[in-house]
mmCIF file of C-alpha atoms in Angstrom:
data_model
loop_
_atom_site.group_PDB
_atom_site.id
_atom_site.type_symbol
_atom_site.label_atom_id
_atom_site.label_comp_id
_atom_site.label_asym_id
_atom_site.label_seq_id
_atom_site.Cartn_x
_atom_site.Cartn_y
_atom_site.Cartn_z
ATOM 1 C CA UNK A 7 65.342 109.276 119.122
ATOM 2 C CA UNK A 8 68.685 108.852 117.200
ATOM 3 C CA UNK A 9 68.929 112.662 117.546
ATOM 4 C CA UNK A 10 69.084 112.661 121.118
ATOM 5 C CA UNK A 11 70.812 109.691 122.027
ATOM 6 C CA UNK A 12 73.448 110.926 119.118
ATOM 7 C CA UNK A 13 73.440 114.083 121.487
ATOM 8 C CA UNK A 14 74.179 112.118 124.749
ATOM 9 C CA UNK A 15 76.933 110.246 123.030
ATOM 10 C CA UNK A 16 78.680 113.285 121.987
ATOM 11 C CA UNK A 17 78.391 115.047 125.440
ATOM 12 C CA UNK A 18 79.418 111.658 127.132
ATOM 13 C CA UNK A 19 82.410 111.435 124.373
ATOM 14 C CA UNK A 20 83.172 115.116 123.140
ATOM 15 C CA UNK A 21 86.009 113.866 121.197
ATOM 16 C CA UNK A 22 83.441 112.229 118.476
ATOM 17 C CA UNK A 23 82.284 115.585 117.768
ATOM 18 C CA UNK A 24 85.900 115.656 115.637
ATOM 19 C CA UNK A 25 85.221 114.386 112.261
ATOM 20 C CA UNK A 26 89.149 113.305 112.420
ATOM 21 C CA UNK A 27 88.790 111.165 115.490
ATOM 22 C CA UNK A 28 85.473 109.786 114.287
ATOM 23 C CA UNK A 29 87.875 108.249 110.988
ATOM 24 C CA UNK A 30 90.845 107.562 113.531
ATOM 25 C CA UNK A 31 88.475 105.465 115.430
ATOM 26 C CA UNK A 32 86.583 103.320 113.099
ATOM 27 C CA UNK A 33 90.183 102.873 111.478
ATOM 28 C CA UNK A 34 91.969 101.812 114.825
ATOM 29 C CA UNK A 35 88.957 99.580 115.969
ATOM 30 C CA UNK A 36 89.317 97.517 113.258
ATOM 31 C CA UNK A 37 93.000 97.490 113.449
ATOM 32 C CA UNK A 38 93.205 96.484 116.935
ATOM 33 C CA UNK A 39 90.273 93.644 116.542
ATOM 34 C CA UNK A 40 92.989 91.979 113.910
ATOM 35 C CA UNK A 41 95.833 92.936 116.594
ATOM 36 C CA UNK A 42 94.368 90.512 118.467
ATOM 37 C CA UNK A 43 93.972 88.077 116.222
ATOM 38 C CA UNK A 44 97.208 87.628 115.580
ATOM 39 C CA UNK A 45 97.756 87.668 119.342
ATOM 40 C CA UNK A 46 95.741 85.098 120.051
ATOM 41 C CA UNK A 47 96.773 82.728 116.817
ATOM 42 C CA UNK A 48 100.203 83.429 116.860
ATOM 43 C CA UNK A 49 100.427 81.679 121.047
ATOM 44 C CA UNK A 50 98.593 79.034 119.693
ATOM 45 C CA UNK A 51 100.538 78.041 116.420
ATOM 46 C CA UNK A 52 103.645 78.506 119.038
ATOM 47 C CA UNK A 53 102.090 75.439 121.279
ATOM 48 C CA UNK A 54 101.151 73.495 118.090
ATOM 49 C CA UNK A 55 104.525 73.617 116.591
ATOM 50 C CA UNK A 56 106.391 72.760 120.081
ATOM 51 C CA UNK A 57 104.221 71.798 123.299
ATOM 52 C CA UNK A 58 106.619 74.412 124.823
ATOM 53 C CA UNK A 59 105.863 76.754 127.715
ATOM 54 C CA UNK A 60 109.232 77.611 127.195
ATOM 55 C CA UNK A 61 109.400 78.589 123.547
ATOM 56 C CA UNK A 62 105.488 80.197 124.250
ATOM 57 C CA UNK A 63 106.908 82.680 126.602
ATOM 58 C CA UNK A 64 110.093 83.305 124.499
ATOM 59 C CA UNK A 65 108.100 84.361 121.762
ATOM 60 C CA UNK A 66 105.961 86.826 123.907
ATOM 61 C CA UNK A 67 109.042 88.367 124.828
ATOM 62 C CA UNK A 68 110.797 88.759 121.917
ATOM 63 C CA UNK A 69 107.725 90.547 120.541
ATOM 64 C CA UNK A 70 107.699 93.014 123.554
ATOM 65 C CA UNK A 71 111.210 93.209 124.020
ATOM 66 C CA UNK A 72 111.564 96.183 121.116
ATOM 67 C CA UNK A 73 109.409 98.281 123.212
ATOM 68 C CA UNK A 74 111.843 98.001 125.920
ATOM 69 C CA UNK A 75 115.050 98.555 123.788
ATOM 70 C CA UNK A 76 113.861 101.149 121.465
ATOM 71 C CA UNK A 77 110.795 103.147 123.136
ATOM 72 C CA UNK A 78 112.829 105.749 124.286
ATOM 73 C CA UNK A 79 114.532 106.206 120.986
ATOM 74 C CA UNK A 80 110.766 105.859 118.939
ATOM 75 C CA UNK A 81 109.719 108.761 121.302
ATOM 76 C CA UNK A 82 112.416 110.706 119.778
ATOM 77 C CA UNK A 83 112.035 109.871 115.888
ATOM 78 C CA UNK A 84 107.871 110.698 116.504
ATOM 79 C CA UNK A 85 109.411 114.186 118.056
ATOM 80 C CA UNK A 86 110.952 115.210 114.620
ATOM 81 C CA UNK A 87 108.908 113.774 112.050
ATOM 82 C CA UNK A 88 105.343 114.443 110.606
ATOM 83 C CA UNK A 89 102.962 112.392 112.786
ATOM 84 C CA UNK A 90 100.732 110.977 110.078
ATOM 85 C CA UNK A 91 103.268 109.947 107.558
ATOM 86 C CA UNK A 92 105.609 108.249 110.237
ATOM 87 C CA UNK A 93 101.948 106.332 111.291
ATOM 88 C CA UNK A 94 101.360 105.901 107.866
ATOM 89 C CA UNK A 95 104.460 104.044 107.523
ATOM 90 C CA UNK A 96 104.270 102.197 110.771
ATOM 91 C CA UNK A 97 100.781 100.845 109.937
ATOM 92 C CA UNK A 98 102.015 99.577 106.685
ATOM 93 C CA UNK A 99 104.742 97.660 107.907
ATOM 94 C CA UNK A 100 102.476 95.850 110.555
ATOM 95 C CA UNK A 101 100.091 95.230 107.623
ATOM 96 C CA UNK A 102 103.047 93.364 105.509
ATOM 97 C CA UNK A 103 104.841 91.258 108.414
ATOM 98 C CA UNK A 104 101.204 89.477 109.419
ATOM 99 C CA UNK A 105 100.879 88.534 105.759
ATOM 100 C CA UNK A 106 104.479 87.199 105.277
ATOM 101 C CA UNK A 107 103.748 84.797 108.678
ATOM 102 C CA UNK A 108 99.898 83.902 106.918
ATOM 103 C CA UNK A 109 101.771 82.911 104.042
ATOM 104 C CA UNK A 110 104.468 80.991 105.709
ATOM 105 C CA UNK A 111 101.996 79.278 107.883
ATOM 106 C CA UNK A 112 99.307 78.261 105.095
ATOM 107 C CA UNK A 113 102.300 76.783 102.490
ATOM 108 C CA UNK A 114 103.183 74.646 106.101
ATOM 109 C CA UNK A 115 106.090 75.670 106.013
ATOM 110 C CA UNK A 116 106.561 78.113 109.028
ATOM 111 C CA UNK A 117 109.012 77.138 112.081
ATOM 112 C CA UNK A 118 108.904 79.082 115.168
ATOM 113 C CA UNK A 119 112.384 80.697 114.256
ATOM 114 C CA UNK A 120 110.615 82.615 111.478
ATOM 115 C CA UNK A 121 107.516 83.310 113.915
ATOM 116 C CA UNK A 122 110.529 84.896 116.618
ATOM 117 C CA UNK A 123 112.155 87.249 113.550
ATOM 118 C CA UNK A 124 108.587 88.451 112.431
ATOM 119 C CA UNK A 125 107.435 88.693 115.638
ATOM 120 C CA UNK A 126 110.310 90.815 116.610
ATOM 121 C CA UNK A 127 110.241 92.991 113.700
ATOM 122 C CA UNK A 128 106.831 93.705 114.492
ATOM 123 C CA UNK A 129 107.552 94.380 117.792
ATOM 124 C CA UNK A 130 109.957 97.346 116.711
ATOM 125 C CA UNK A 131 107.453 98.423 114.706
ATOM 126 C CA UNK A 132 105.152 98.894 117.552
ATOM 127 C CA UNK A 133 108.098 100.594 119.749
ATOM 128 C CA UNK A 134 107.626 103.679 117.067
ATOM 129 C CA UNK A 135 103.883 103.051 115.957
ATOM 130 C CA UNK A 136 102.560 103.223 119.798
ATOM 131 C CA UNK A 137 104.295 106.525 120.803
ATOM 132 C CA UNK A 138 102.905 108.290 117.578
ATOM 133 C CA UNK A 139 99.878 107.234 117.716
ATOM 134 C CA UNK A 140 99.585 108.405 120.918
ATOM 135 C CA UNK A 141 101.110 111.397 120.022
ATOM 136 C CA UNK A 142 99.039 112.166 117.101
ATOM 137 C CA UNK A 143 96.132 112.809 119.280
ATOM 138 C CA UNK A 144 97.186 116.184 120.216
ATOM 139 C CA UNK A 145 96.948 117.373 116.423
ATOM 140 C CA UNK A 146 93.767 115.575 115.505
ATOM 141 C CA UNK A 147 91.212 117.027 118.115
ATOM 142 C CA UNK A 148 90.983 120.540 119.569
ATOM 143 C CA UNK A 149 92.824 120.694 123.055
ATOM 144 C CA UNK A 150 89.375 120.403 125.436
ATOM 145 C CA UNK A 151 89.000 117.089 123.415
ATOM 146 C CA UNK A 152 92.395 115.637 124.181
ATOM 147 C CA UNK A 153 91.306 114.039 127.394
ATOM 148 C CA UNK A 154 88.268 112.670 125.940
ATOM 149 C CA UNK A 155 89.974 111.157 122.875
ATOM 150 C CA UNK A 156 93.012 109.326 125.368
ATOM 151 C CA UNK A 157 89.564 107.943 126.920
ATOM 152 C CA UNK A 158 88.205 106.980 123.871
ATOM 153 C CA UNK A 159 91.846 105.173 122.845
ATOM 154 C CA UNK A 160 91.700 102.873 125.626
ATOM 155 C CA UNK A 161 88.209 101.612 124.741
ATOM 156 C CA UNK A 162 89.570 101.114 121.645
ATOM 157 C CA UNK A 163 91.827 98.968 122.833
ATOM 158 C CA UNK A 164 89.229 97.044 125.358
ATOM 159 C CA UNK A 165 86.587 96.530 122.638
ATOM 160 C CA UNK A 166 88.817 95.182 120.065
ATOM 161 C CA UNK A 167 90.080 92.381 124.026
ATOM 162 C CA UNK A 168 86.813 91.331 123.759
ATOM 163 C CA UNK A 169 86.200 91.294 120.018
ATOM 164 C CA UNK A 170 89.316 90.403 118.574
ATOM 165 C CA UNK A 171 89.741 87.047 120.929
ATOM 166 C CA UNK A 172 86.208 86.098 120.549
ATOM 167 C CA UNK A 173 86.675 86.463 116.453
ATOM 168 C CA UNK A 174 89.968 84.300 116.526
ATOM 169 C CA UNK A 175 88.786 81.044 118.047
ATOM 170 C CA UNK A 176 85.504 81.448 115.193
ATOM 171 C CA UNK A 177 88.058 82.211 112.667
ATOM 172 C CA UNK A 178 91.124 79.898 113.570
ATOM 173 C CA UNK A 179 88.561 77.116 113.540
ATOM 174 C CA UNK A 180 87.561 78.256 109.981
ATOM 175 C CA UNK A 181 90.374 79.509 107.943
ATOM 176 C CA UNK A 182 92.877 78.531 110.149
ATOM 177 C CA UNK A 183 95.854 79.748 111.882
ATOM 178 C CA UNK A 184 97.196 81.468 108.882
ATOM 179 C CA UNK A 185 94.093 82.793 108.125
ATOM 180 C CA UNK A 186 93.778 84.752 110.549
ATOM 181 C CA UNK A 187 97.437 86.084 110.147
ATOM 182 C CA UNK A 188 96.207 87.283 106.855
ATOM 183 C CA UNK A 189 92.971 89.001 108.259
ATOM 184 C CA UNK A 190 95.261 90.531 110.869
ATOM 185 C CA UNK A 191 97.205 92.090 108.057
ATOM 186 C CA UNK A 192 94.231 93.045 105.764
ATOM 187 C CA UNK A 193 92.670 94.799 108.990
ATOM 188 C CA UNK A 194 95.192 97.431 108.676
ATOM 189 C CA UNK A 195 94.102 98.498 105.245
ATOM 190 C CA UNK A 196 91.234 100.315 107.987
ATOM 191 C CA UNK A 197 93.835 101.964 109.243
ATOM 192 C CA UNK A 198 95.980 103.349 106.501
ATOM 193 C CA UNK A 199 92.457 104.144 104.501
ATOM 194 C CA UNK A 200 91.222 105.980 107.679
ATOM 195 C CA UNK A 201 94.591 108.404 107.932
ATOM 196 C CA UNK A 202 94.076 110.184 104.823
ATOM 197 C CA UNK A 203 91.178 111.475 105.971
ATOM 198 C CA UNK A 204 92.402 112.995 108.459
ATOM 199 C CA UNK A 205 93.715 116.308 108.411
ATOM 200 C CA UNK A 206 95.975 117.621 111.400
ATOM 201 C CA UNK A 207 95.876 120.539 113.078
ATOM 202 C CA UNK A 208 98.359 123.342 111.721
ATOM 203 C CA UNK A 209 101.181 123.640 114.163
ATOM 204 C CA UNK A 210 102.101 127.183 114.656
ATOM 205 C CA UNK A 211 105.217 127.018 116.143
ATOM 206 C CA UNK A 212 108.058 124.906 115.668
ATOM 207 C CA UNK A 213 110.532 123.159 117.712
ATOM 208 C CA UNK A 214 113.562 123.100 118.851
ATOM 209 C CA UNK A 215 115.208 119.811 119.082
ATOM 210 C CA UNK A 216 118.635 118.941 121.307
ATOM 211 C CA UNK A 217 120.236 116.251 120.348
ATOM 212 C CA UNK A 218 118.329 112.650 120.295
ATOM 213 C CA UNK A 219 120.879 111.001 123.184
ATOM 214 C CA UNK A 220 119.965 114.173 124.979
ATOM 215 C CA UNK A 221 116.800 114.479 124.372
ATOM 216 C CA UNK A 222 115.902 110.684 126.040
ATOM 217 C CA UNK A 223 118.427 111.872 128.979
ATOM 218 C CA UNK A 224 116.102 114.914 129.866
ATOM 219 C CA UNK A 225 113.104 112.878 129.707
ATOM 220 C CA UNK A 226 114.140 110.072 131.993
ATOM 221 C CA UNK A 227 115.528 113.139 134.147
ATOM 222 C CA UNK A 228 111.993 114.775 134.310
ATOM 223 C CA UNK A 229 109.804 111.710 134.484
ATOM 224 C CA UNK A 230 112.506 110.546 137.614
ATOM 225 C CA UNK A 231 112.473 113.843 139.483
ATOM 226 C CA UNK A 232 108.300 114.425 139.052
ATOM 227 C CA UNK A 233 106.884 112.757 141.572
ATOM 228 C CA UNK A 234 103.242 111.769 140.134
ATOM 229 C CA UNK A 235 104.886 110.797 136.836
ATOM 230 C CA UNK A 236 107.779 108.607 138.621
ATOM 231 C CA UNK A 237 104.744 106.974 140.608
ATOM 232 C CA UNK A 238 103.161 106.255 137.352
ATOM 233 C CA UNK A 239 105.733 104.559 135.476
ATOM 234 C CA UNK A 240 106.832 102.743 138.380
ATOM 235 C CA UNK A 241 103.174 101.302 139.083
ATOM 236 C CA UNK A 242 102.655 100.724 134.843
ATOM 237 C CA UNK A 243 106.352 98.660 134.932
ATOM 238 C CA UNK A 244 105.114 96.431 137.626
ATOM 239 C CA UNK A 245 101.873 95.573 136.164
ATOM 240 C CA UNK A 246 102.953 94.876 132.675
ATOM 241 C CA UNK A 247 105.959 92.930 134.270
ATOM 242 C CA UNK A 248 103.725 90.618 136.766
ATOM 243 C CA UNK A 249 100.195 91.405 135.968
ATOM 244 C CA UNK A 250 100.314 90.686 132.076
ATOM 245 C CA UNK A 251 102.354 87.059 132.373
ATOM 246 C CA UNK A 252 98.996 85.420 132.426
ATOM 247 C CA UNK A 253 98.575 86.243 129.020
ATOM 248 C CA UNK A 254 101.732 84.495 127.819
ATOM 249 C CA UNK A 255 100.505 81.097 129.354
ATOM 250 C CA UNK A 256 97.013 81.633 128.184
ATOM 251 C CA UNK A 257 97.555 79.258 125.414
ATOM 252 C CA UNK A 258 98.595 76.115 127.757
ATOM 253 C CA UNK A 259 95.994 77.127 130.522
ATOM 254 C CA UNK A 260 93.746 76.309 127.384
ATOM 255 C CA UNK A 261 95.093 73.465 125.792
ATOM 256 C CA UNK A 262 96.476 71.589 129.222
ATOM 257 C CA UNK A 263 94.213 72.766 131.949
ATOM 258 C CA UNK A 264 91.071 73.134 130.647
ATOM 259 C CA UNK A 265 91.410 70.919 127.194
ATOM 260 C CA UNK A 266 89.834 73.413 124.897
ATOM 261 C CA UNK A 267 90.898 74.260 121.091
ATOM 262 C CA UNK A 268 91.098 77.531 119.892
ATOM 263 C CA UNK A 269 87.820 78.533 120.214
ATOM 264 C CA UNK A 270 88.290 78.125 124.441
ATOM 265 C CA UNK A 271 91.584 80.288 124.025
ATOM 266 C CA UNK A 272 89.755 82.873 122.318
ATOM 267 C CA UNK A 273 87.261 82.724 125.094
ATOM 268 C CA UNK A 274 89.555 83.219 128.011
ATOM 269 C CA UNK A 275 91.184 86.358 126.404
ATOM 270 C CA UNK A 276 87.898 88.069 125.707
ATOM 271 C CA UNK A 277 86.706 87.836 129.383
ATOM 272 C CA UNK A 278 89.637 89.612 130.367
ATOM 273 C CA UNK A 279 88.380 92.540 128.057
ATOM 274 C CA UNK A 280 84.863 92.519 129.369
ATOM 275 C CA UNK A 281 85.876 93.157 132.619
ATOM 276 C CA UNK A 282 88.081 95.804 131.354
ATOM 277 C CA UNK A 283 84.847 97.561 129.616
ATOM 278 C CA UNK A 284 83.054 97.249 132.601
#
């Protein structure tokens, strides 16, 4: 029986035949279940410091705002560099910068100006983390897996909405807020453990890189003038822009609508993932 239903997995999933996906997955699971930790306990220490809808939503942005400035120029840097040492690094950072706000906020001594700086660090982190990781897919499974495994990378990212949320409320209830900063940063010890078992495919032919300023140019050129692309990145921009807001003011829906701790916050995040999965 676990024969054959291994069997229907693998022809549902054909990227878990890989043995370096299978790693990368189990490694980026766990990674993105502490992602959301921090997510979820870093909007709520926000509202405990200040009562702010203000200072709740200028947080959120300063931690996406690096993916806005420097995207274009991460896409570039993941172009000319080894994949899995530039993740390597990338992962590491995002381990350290959790624990550094964990500390902070278990010594009570955090303010929300050293929550912005961390958060924004991390957040250019992410701008070169994201488009490697993505990236990287291409040299850990065989091309007729490479649609499969992009599948696979946004359930990741699903299971760890519905996990991750549900864990924090538990967790923030139990350890704390600063807790789970510092299980968000030990989660990425998954991650970095996961990556050296993976070994990438041999490239056979190497590239020729123009120069970085030009290289962004003839990318925002192609996307621009392609007309399925353009579509795409138009429709992605205005759903992050006014579909995602709801998660910035998840925190106060919590606290001032409904009048539930942590625990209710986590809640509400999570259901957004199980409809995602379904």
């Amino acid at each position: 029986m676990v024969v054959k239903n291994s069997n229907k997995l693998l022809r549902l999933f054909p990227a878990f035949e890989s043995r370096n996906y299978r790693y990368y997955f189990v490694g980026q699971l766990i990674s993105q279940i502490g992602t959301w930790l921090q997510i979820v306990a870093q909007g709520w220490l926000v509202l405990q410091l200040t009562n702010s809808a203000f200072l709740v939503g200028l947080i959120a942005a300063i931690t996406t705002l690096p993916s806005l400035l420097f995207s274009l120029f991460g896409g570039v840097l993941v172009d000319r560099m080894n994949k899995k040492k530039l993740i390597l690094i990338t992962q590491s950072l995002s381990m350290i910068l959790p624990l550094i706000l964990g500390v902070l906020t278990i010594l009570n001594v955090v303010q929300v100006w050293h929550i912005g700086v961390l958060a924004f660090l991390l957040g250019v982190v992410n701008s070169i983390d994201m488009p490697a990781r993505q990236a990287f897919v291409s040299e850990m499974v065989e091309k007729d897996k490479v649609t499969s495994a992009i599948a696979l990378n946004a359930g990741i990212y699903n299971s760890a909405r519905v996990i991750g949320p549900s864990l924090a409320g538990i967790l923030i209830a139990i350890v704390g807020v600063g807790g789970a900063f510092i299980l968000n940063g030990l989660s990425y010890i998954a991650a970095v453990v996961t990556l050296f078992f993976i070994i990438p495919f041999v490239q056979k032919t190497k590239a020729i890189h123009p120069h970085p300023l030009r290289s962004i140019q003839e990318g925002v050129m192609y996307t621009w003038t392609h007309p399925l692309i353009r579509s795409l990145i138009i429709l992605t921009g205005i759903v992050s822009i006014f579909g995602w807001s709801y998660t910035t003011v998840m925190p106060l829906i919590a606290k001032n609508i409904f009048h539930e701790g942590a625990a209710g916050l986590g809640y509400l995040y999570a259901a957004s993932g199980v409809g995602a999965i379904l």
